[in-house]
């Protein structure tokens, strides 16, 4: 699965009306969209998704935010998809993100940073399977 990664356009970016701009940037960067849908996570679903962070102090705020409105979940294909998507996203904190990255352009804060991406091939497979069934990946 090293050519696949998982991404989220988070509720802040959806609310700001930037879904279209972000998807344009993704396809301009050479990614092929293999799966995509708009969802509104329940708190329980957000807690399940971010379970690895459950002991962190930001976990309650993170899961509340991620279930506060709709977001777009995506399976993205490119050679070296995980690092390629992380490069396009930029640093987790938009204030530290490089010029030309999505978080620099669309992120507002460390918590509301416009996009999520998997940090490893293993987690990409787990995260894709959390949101998509086999028949939804084209
Ligand atoms: P994401 O890539 O979705 O993975 C976990 C998220 O937690 C991260 O992006 C941030 O938006 C969010 N977050 C909130 N506070 C912190 C923090 N102090 N350190 C790291 N991540 C944080």
mmCIF file of N, CA, C and O and ligand atoms in Angstrom, residues 10 49-50 53 56 58 62 65-66 86 89 92 103 109-113 115-117, ligand 1:
data_model
loop_
_atom_site.group_PDB
_atom_site.id
_atom_site.type_symbol
_atom_site.label_atom_id
_atom_site.label_comp_id
_atom_site.label_asym_id
_atom_site.label_seq_id
_atom_site.Cartn_x
_atom_site.Cartn_y
_atom_site.Cartn_z
ATOM 1 N N UNK A 10 -10.426 19.016 6.967
ATOM 2 C CA UNK A 10 -11.035 19.112 8.297
ATOM 3 C C UNK A 10 -12.203 20.113 8.324
ATOM 4 O O UNK A 10 -12.345 20.945 7.406
ATOM 5 N N UNK A 49 -11.028 7.245 15.665
ATOM 6 C CA UNK A 49 -10.030 7.576 14.656
ATOM 7 C C UNK A 49 -8.725 8.037 15.293
ATOM 8 O O UNK A 49 -7.632 7.662 14.856
ATOM 9 N N UNK A 50 -8.825 8.891 16.312
ATOM 10 C CA UNK A 50 -7.630 9.468 16.946
ATOM 11 C C UNK A 50 -7.236 8.714 18.222
ATOM 12 O O UNK A 50 -6.568 9.286 19.092
ATOM 13 N N UNK A 53 -4.012 9.056 20.169
ATOM 14 C CA UNK A 53 -3.743 10.307 20.907
ATOM 15 C C UNK A 53 -4.556 10.409 22.201
ATOM 16 O O UNK A 53 -4.590 11.462 22.825
ATOM 17 N N UNK A 56 -3.295 12.199 25.254
ATOM 18 C CA UNK A 56 -2.715 13.547 25.083
ATOM 19 C C UNK A 56 -3.694 14.606 25.589
ATOM 20 O O UNK A 56 -4.914 14.445 25.507
ATOM 21 N N UNK A 58 -4.549 17.353 24.374
ATOM 22 C CA UNK A 58 -5.379 17.994 23.343
ATOM 23 C C UNK A 58 -6.475 17.084 22.791
ATOM 24 O O UNK A 58 -7.281 17.511 21.961
ATOM 25 N N UNK A 62 -9.495 18.081 20.294
ATOM 26 C CA UNK A 62 -9.316 17.567 18.928
ATOM 27 C C UNK A 62 -10.555 16.798 18.468
ATOM 28 O O UNK A 62 -11.063 17.022 17.359
ATOM 29 N N UNK A 65 -13.595 19.085 18.016
ATOM 30 C CA UNK A 65 -13.472 19.838 16.769
ATOM 31 C C UNK A 65 -13.750 18.962 15.548
ATOM 32 O O UNK A 65 -14.496 19.353 14.645
ATOM 33 N N UNK A 66 -13.181 17.751 15.529
ATOM 34 C CA UNK A 66 -13.333 16.890 14.351
ATOM 35 C C UNK A 66 -14.766 16.389 14.167
ATOM 36 O O UNK A 66 -15.130 15.949 13.076
ATOM 37 N N UNK A 86 2.309 14.511 3.080
ATOM 38 C CA UNK A 86 2.781 15.296 4.229
ATOM 39 C C UNK A 86 3.518 16.547 3.758
ATOM 40 O O UNK A 86 3.390 17.619 4.358
ATOM 41 N N UNK A 89 0.896 19.027 2.669
ATOM 42 C CA UNK A 89 0.180 19.590 3.819
ATOM 43 C C UNK A 89 1.012 20.635 4.550
ATOM 44 O O UNK A 89 0.500 21.659 4.988
ATOM 45 N N UNK A 92 2.496 20.547 11.041
ATOM 46 C CA UNK A 92 1.234 20.454 11.787
ATOM 47 C C UNK A 92 0.744 21.832 12.233
ATOM 48 O O UNK A 92 -0.446 22.141 12.144
ATOM 49 N N UNK A 103 -1.373 23.795 4.764
ATOM 50 C CA UNK A 103 -1.612 24.333 6.108
ATOM 51 C C UNK A 103 -1.211 25.794 6.197
ATOM 52 O O UNK A 103 -1.838 26.567 6.932
ATOM 53 N N UNK A 109 -4.718 27.346 13.016
ATOM 54 C CA UNK A 109 -4.038 27.118 14.294
ATOM 55 C C UNK A 109 -3.596 25.660 14.363
ATOM 56 O O UNK A 109 -3.958 24.862 13.496
ATOM 57 N N UNK A 110 -2.864 25.327 15.415
ATOM 58 C CA UNK A 110 -2.396 23.949 15.595
ATOM 59 C C UNK A 110 -3.567 22.960 15.621
ATOM 60 O O UNK A 110 -3.495 21.869 15.056
ATOM 61 N N UNK A 111 -4.649 23.348 16.251
ATOM 62 C CA UNK A 111 -5.817 22.469 16.342
ATOM 63 C C UNK A 111 -6.642 22.483 15.067
ATOM 64 O O UNK A 111 -7.119 21.447 14.609
ATOM 65 N N UNK A 112 -6.816 23.663 14.490
ATOM 66 C CA UNK A 112 -7.654 23.806 13.289
ATOM 67 C C UNK A 112 -6.733 24.061 12.104
ATOM 68 O O UNK A 112 -6.554 25.196 11.658
ATOM 69 N N UNK A 113 -6.140 22.969 11.619
ATOM 70 C CA UNK A 113 -5.058 23.092 10.633
ATOM 71 C C UNK A 113 -5.431 22.548 9.253
ATOM 72 O O UNK A 113 -4.571 22.096 8.504
ATOM 73 N N UNK A 115 -6.093 20.226 7.284
ATOM 74 C CA UNK A 115 -5.967 18.891 6.689
ATOM 75 C C UNK A 115 -5.266 17.921 7.640
ATOM 76 O O UNK A 115 -4.489 18.336 8.506
ATOM 77 N N UNK A 116 -5.549 16.658 7.447
ATOM 78 C CA UNK A 116 -4.870 15.564 8.162
ATOM 79 C C UNK A 116 -4.249 14.644 7.136
ATOM 80 O O UNK A 116 -4.784 14.476 6.040
ATOM 81 N N UNK A 117 -3.147 14.013 7.509
ATOM 82 C CA UNK A 117 -2.563 12.976 6.659
ATOM 83 C C UNK A 117 -1.935 11.876 7.487
ATOM 84 O O UNK A 117 -1.457 12.123 8.606
HETATM 85 P P1 LIG B 1 -3.487 15.680 12.728
HETATM 86 O O1 LIG B 1 -2.514 15.421 11.629
HETATM 87 O O2 LIG B 1 -4.925 15.585 12.385
HETATM 88 O O3 LIG B 1 -3.185 14.688 13.953
HETATM 89 C C1 LIG B 1 -3.513 15.007 15.292
HETATM 90 C C2 LIG B 1 -3.984 16.422 15.422
HETATM 91 O O4 LIG B 1 -4.021 16.944 16.731
HETATM 92 C C3 LIG B 1 -3.037 17.333 14.691
HETATM 93 O O5 LIG B 1 -3.215 17.149 13.298
HETATM 94 C C4 LIG B 1 -3.416 18.703 15.250
HETATM 95 O O6 LIG B 1 -4.374 19.366 14.465
HETATM 96 C C5 LIG B 1 -4.058 18.360 16.590
HETATM 97 N N1 LIG B 1 -3.411 18.990 17.708
HETATM 98 C C6 LIG B 1 -3.999 19.822 18.585
HETATM 99 N N2 LIG B 1 -3.131 20.214 19.516
HETATM 100 C C7 LIG B 1 -1.953 19.594 19.250
HETATM 101 C C8 LIG B 1 -0.664 19.605 19.876
HETATM 102 N N3 LIG B 1 -0.412 20.316 20.967
HETATM 103 N N4 LIG B 1 0.308 18.853 19.310
HETATM 104 C C9 LIG B 1 0.067 18.105 18.201
HETATM 105 N N5 LIG B 1 -1.144 18.058 17.575
HETATM 106 C C10 LIG B 1 -2.132 18.806 18.090
#
